Short mmCIF file of C-alpha atoms (C1' of nucleotides) in Angstrom, two decimals:
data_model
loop_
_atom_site.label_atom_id
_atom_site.label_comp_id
_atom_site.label_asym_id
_atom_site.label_seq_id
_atom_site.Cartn_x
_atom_site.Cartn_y
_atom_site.Cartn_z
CA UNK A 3 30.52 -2.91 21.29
CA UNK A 4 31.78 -0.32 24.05
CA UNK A 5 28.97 2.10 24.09
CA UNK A 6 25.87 0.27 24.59
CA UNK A 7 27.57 -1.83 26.36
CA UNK A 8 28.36 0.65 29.21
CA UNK A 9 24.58 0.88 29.90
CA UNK A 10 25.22 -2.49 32.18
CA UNK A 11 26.93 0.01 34.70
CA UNK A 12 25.32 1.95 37.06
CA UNK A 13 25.03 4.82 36.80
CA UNK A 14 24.22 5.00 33.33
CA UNK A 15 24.36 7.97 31.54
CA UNK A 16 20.61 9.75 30.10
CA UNK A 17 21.29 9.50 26.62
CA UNK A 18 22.63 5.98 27.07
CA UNK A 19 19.36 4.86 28.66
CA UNK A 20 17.25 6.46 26.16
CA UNK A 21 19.26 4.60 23.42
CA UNK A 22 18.89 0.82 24.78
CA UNK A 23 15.93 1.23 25.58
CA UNK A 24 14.86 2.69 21.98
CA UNK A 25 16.65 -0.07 20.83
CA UNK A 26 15.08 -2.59 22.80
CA UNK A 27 11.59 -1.26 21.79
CA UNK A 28 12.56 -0.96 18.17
CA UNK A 29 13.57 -4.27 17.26
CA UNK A 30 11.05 -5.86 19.54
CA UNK A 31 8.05 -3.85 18.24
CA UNK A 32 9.31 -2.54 14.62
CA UNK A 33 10.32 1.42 14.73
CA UNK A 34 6.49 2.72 13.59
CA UNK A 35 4.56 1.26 16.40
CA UNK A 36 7.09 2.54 19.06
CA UNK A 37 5.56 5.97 20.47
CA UNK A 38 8.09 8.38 22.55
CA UNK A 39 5.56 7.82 25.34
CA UNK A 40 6.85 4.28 25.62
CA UNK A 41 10.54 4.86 25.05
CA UNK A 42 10.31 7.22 27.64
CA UNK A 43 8.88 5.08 30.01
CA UNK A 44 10.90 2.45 29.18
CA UNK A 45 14.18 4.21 29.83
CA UNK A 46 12.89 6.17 33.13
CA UNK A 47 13.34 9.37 31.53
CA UNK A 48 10.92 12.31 30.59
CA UNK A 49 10.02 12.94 27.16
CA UNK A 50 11.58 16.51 27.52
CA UNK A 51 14.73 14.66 27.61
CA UNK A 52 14.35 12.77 24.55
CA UNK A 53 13.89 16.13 22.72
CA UNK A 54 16.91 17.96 24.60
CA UNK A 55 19.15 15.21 23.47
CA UNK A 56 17.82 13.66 20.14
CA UNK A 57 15.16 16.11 19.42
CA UNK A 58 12.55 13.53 18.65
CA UNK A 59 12.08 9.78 18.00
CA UNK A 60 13.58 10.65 14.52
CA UNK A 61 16.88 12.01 16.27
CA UNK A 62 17.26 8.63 18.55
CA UNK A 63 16.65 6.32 15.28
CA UNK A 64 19.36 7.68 13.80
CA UNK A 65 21.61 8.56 16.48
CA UNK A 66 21.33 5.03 17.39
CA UNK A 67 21.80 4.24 13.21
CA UNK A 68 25.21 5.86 13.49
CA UNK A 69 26.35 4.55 16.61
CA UNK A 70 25.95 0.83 15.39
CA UNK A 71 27.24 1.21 12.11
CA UNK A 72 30.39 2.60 13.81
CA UNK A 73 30.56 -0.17 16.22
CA UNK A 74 30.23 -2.77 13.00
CA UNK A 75 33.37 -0.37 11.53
CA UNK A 76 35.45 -1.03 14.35
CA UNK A 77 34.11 -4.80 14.53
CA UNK A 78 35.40 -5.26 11.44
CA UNK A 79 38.60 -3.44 11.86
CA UNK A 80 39.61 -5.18 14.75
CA UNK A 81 38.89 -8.69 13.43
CA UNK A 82 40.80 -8.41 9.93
CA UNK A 83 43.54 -6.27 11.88
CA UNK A 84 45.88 -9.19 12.54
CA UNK A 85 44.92 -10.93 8.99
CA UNK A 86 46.53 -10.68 5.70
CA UNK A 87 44.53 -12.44 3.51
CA UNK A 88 41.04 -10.81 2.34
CA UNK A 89 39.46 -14.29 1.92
CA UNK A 90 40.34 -15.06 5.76
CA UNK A 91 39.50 -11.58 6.77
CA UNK A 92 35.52 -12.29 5.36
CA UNK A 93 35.63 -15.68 7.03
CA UNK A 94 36.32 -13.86 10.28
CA UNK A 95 34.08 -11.54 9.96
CA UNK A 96 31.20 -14.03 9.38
CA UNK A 97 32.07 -16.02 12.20
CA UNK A 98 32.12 -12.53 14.68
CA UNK A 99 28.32 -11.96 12.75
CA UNK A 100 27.50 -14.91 14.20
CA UNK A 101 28.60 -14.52 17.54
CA UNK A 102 27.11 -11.26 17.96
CA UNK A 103 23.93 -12.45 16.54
CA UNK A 104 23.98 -14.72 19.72
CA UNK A 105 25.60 -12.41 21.93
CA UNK A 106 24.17 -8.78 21.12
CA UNK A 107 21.20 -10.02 19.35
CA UNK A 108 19.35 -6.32 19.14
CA UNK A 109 22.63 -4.74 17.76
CA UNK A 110 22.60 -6.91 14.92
CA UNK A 111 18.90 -7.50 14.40
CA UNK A 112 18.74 -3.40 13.73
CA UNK A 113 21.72 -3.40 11.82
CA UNK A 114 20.38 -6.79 9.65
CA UNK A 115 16.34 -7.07 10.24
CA UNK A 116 15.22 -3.12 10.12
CA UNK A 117 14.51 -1.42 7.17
CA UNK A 118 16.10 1.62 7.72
CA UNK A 119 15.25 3.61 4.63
CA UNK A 120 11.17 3.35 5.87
CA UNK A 121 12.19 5.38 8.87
CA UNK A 122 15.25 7.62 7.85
CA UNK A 123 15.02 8.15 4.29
CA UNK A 124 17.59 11.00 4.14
CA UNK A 125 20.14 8.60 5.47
CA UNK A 126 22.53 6.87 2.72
CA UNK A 127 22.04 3.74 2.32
CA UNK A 128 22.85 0.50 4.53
CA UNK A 129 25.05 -0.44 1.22
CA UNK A 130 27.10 2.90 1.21
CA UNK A 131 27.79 2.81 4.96
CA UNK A 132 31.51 2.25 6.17
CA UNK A 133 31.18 -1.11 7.66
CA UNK A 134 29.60 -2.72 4.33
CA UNK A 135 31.46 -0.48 1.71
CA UNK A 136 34.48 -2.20 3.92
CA UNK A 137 32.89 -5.76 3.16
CA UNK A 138 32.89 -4.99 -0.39
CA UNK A 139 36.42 -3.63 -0.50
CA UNK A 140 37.51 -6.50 1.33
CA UNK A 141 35.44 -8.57 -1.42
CA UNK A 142 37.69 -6.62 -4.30
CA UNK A 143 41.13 -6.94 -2.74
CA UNK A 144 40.49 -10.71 -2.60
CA UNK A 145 39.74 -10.55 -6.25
CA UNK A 146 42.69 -8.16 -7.13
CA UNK A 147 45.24 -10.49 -5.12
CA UNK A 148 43.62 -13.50 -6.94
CA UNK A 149 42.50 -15.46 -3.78
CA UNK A 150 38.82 -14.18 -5.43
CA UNK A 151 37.58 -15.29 -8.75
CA UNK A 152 37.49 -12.56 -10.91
CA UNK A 153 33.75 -11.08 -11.27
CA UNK A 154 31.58 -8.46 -10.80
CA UNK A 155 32.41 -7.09 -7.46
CA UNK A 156 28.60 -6.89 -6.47
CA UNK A 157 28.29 -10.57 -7.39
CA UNK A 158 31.41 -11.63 -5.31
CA UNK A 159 30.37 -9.49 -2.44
CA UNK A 160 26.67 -11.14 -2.26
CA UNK A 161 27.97 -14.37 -2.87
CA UNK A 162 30.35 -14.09 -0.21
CA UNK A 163 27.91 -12.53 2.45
CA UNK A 164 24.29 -13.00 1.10
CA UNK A 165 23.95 -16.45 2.81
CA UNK A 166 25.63 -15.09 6.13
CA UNK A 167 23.28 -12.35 6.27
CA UNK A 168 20.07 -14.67 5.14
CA UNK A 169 21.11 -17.40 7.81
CA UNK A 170 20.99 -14.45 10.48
CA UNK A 171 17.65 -13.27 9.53
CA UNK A 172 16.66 -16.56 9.69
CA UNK A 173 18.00 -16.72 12.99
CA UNK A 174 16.96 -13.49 14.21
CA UNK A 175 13.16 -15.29 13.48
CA UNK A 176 13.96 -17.82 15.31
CA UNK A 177 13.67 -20.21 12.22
CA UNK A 178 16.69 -21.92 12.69
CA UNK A 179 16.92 -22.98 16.65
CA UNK A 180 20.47 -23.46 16.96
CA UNK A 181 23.64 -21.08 17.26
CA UNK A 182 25.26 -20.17 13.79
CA UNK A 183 28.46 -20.84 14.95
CA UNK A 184 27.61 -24.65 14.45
CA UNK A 185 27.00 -23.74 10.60
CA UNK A 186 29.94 -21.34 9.89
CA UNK A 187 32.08 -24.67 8.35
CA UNK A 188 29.42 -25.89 6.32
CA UNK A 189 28.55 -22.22 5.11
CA UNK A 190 32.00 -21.16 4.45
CA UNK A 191 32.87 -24.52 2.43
CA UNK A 192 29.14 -23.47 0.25
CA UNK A 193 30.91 -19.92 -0.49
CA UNK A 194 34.42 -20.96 -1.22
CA UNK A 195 33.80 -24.43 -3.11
CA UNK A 196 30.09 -24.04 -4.47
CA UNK A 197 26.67 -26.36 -3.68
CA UNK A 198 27.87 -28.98 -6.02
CA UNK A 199 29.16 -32.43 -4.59
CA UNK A 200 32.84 -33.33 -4.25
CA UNK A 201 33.56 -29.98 -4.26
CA UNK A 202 34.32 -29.45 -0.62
CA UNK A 203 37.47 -27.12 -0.34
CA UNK A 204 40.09 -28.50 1.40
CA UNK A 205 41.08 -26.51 4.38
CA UNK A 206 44.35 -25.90 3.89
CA UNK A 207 43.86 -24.91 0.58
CA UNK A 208 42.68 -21.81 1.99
CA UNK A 209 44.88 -21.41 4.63
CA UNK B 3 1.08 -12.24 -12.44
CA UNK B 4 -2.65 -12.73 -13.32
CA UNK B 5 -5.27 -10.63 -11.19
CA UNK B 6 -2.89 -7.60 -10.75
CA UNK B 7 -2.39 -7.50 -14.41
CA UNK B 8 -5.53 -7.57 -15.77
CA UNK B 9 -5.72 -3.96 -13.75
CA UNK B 10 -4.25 -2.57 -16.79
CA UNK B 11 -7.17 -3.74 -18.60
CA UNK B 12 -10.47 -1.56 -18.47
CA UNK B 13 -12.90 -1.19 -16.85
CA UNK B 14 -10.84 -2.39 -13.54
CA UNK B 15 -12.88 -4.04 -11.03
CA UNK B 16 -12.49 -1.69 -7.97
CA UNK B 17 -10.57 -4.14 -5.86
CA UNK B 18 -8.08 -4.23 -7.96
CA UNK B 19 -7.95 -0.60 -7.83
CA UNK B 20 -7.09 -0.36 -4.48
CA UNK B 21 -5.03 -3.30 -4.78
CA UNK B 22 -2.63 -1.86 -7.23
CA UNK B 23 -2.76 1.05 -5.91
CA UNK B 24 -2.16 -0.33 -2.19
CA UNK B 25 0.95 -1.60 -3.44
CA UNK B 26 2.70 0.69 -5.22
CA UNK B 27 1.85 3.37 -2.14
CA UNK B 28 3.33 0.80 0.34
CA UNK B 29 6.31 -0.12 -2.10
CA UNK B 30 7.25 3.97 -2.59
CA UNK B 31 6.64 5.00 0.65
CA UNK B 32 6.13 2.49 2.92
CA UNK B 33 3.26 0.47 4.85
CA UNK B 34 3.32 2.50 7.88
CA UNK B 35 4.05 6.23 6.01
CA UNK B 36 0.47 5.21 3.85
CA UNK B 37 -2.51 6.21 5.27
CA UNK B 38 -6.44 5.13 4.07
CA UNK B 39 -6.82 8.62 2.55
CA UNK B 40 -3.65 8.62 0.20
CA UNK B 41 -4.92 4.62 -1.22
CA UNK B 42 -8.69 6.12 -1.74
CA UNK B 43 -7.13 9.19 -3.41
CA UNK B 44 -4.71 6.61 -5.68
CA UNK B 45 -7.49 4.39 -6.32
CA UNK B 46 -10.12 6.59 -6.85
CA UNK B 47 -12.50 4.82 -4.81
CA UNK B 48 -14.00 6.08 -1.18
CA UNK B 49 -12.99 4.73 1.80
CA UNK B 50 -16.22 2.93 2.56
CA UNK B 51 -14.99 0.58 -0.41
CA UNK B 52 -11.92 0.13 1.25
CA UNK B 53 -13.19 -1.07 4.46
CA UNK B 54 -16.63 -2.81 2.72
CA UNK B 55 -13.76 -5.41 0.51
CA UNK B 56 -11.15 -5.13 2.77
CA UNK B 57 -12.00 -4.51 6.41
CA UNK B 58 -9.92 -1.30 6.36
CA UNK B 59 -5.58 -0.70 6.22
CA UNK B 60 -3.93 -3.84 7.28
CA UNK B 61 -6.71 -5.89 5.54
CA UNK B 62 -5.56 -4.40 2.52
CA UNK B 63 -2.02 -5.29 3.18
CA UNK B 64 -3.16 -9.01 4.00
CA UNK B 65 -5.04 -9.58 0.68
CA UNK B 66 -1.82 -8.19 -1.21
CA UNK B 67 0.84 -10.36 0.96
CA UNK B 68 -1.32 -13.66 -0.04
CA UNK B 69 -2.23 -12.65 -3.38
CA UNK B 70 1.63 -11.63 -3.89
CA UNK B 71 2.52 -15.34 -2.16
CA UNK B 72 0.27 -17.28 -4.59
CA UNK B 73 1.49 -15.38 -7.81
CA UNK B 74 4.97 -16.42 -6.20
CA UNK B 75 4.15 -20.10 -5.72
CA UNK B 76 2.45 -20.54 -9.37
CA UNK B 77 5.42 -18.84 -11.21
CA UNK B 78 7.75 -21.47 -9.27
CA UNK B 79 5.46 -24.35 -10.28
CA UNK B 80 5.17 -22.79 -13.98
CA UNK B 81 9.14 -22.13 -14.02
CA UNK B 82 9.87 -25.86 -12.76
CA UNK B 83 7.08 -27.81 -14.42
CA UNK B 84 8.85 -28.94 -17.11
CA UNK B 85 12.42 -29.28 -15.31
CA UNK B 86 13.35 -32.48 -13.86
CA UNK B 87 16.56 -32.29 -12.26
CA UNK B 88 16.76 -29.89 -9.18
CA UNK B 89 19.62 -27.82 -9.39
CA UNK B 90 18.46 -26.77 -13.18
CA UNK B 91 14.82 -25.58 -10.99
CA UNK B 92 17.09 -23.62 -8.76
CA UNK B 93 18.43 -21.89 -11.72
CA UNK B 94 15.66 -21.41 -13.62
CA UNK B 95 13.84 -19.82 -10.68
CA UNK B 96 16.68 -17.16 -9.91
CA UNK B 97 16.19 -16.25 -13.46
CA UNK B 98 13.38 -15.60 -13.15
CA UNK B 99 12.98 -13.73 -9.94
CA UNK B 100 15.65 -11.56 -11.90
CA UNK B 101 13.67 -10.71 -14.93
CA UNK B 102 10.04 -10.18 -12.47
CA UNK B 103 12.46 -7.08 -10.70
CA UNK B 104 12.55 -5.66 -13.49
CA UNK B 105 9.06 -6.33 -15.39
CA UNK B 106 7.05 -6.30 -11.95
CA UNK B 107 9.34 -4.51 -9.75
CA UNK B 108 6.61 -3.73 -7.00
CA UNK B 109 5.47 -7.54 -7.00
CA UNK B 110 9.04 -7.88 -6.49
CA UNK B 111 9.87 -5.92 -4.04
CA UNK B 112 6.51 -6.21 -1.69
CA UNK B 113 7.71 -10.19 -1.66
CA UNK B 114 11.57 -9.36 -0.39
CA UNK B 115 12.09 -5.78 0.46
CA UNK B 116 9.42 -5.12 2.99
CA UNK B 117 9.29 -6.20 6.55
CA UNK B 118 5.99 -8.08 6.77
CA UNK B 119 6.01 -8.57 10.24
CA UNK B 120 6.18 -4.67 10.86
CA UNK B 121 2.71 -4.75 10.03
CA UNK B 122 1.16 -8.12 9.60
CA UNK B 123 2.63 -9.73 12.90
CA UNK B 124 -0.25 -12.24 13.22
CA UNK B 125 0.86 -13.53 8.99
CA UNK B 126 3.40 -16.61 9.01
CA UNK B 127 6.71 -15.89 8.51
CA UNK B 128 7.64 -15.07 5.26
CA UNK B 129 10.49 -18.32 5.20
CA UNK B 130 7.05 -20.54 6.26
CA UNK B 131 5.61 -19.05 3.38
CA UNK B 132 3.94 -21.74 0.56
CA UNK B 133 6.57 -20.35 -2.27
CA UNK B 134 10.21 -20.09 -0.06
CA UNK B 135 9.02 -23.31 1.91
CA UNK B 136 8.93 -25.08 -1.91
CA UNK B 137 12.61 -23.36 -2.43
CA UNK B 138 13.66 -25.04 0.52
CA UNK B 139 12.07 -28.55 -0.52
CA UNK B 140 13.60 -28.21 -4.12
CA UNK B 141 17.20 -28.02 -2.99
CA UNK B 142 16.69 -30.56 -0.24
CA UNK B 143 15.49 -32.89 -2.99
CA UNK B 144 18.43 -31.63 -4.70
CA UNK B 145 21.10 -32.95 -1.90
CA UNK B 146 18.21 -36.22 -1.76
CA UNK B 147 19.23 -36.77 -5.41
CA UNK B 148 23.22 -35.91 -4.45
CA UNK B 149 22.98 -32.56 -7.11
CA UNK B 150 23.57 -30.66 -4.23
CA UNK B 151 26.39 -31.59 -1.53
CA UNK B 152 25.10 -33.09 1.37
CA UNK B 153 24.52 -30.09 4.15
CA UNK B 154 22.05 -28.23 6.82
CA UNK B 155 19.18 -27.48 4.93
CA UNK B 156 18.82 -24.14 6.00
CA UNK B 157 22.70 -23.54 4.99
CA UNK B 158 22.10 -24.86 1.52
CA UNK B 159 18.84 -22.89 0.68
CA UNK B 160 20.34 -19.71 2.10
CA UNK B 161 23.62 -20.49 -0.06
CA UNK B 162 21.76 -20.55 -3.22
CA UNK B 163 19.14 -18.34 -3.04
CA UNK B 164 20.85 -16.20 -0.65
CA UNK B 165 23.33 -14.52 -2.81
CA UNK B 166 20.27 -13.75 -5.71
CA UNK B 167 17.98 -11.92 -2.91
CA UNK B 168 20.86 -9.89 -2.06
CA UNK B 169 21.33 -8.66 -5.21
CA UNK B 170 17.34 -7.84 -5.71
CA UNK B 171 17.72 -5.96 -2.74
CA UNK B 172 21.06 -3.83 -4.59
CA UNK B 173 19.00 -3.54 -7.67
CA UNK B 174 15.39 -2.50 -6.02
CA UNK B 175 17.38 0.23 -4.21
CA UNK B 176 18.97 1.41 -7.61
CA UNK B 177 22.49 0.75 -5.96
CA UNK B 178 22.98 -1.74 -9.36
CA UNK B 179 21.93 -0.07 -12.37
CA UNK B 180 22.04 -2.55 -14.81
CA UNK B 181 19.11 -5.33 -14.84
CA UNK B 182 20.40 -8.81 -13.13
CA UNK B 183 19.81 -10.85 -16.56
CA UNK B 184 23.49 -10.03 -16.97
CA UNK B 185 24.58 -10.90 -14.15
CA UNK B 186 22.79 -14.41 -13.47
CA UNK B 187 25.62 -16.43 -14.91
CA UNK B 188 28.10 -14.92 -12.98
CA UNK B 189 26.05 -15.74 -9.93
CA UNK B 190 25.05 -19.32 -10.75
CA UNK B 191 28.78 -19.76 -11.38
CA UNK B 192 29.48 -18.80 -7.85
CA UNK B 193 26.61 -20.72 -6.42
CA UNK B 194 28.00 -24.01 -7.79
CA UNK B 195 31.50 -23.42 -7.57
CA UNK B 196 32.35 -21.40 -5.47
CA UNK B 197 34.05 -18.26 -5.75
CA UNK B 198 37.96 -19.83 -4.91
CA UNK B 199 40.01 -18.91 -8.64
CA UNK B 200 40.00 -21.96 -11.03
CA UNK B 201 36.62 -23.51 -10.21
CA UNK B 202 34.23 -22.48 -12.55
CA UNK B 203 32.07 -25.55 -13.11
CA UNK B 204 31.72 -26.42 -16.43
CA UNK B 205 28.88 -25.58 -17.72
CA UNK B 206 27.90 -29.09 -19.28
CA UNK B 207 28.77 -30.40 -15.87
CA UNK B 208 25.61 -29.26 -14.19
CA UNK B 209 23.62 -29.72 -17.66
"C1'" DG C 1 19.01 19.76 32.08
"C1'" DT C 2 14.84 17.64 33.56
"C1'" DC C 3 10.17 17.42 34.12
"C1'" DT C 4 4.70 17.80 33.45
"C1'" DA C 5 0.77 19.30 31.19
"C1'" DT C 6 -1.20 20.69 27.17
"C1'" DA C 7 -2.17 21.68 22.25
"C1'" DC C 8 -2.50 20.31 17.69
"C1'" DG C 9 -2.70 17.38 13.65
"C1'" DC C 10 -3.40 13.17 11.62
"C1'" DT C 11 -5.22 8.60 11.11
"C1'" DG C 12 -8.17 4.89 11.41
"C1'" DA C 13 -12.77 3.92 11.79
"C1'" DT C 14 -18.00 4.63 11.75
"C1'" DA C 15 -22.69 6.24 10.64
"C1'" DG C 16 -26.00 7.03 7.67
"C1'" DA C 17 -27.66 8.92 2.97
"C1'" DC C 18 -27.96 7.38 -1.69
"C1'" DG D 20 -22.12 -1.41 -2.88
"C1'" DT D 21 -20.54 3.29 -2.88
"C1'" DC D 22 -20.02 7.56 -0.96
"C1'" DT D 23 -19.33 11.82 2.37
"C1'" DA D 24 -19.06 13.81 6.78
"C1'" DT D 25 -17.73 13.28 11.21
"C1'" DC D 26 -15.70 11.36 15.46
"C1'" DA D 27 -12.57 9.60 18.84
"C1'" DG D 28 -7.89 8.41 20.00
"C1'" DC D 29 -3.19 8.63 19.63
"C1'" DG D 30 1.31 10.44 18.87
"C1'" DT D 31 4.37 14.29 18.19
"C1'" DA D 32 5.91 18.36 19.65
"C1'" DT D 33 5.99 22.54 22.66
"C1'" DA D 34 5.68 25.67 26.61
"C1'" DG D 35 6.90 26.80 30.78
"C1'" DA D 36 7.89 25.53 35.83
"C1'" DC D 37 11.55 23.72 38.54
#
DNA sequence: GTCTATACGCTGATAGAC
DNA sequence: GTCTATCAGCGTATAGAC
């Protein structure tokens, strides 16, 4: 996560400022019930600012929009670079969701929790962005190379990441107290072998 | 769906009116985007009625989040009355959630599309909730009767209801544009087996 | 580029007649 | 119970000094 994570150093740029601490603000508080006044205050910066770089509360939603879904992009990227196999690749990048759910909570709780479309409806949709169009192609490769049971793609793809995504929600909540990474196994044998008993995958099957 | 239905029905009570009304404004454009005005305009009621039934905006939004909760709990006791065996309750209930997106979309989507805690941050969590807290308890009795592999609770409900709310979510967006009825057995196939090649559970296996 | 002070519109909420 | 008219507060956005 390079950019954000800069903010750490000192000195840290204006526009960075403004974006962690929107950030901050958003996921704690929910985007509508932030007011500039507060994001301003919050980042130690004057509202003129916010307008001269984002041009309004608006501009810093979905600059900061854009700037996570790229850093999910390149999450992705760099976790299925050195892996063949689109089955593995998906199992990777569920286990790097749940790190960063632990490790850049807000990042992930913005990109998974916030309901974009009530605050930038001109934006595409979360679906049609690169990181989870890649997900899905990812998804469709596995089924092409027949590591994938063949079916509909949108079906595979949810089946493969709707209980990731709904375990880190329920995280997020703080419903479930404990780290995911102590849950990837048991999730990933769920996806690959099914609920039903004596079913469990062996592990080298899919290795 | 009882009370919201009978709105269709003349003469409609008036706080049904605003109900209805309520939540197809919220649905289309959002809790926060909604203000008193547009739901007296909608419901063709003043806003003295508003506040005098509901103690203004967000009491509105309350009555609708617990009506929408019970109509969810009594259409998961009416769906599983009749079914013994877990697993077959799991099912049944997917299938159903599927056909209510598309015969009471807004019901639908108020329940798993909106962030409640945007504006009703004093509510329970929606996973506390009387209807997903029974989800939870049917699958657990499903692993108590060994239907379901023995795992983490929270990793078992999310893996088979996970993969179903995901695909609400595709389809309430209009990002699938066919209904889910088509689609359920795919699903249910991958919820039980698995989606590794060669798996399929029979279906006389879970029957 | 950065800041402060100000203006304007909208929204939630109330008061009081019927 | 229902309605209309009105108010007070807040939040966005701008203007203009530095």
């Amino acid at each position: 996560m390079p950019y954000l994570n800069q903010c750490t150093q000192i000195p840290e740029p204006v526009d960075c400022r403004i974006l962690t601490a929107a950030l901050d603000l958003f996921v704690e508080t929910g985007y509508h019930k932030v007011s500039i006044h507060e994001i301003q205050r919050r980042a130690n910066v004057s509202i003129g600012s916010i307008y001269n770089h984002f041009g309004g509360k608006e501009g810093v939603a979905r600059a900061l929009h854009q700037h996570i879904l790229r850093e999910l992009e390149d999450m992705i990227e760099r976790v299925c670079s050195g892996i063949d196999s689109p089955l593995h690749c998906c199992e990777a990048i569920i286990a790097k969701l749940f790190e960063h759910t632990e490790t850049h909570r807000n990042i992930i709780a913005f990109a998974f929790h916030a309901k974009h479309s009530d605050f930038l409806p001109d934006e595409p949709l979360l679906y049609h962005s690169a990181p989870f169009s890649r997900m899905r192609s990812i998804v469709e490769k596995g089924m092409a190379r027949g590591e994938i049971r063949e079916m509909n793609s949108w079906v595979a793809t949810s089946s493969v990441f709707g209980g990731a995504i709904r375990l880190i929600q329920l995280r997020l909540d703080g419903v479930i107290d404990e780290p995911l990474s102590g849950l990837h196994e048991q999730l990933m044998d769920a996806i690959l072998g099914g609920v039903l008993p004596g079913r469990s995958p062996k592990k080298t099957a899919a290795r």
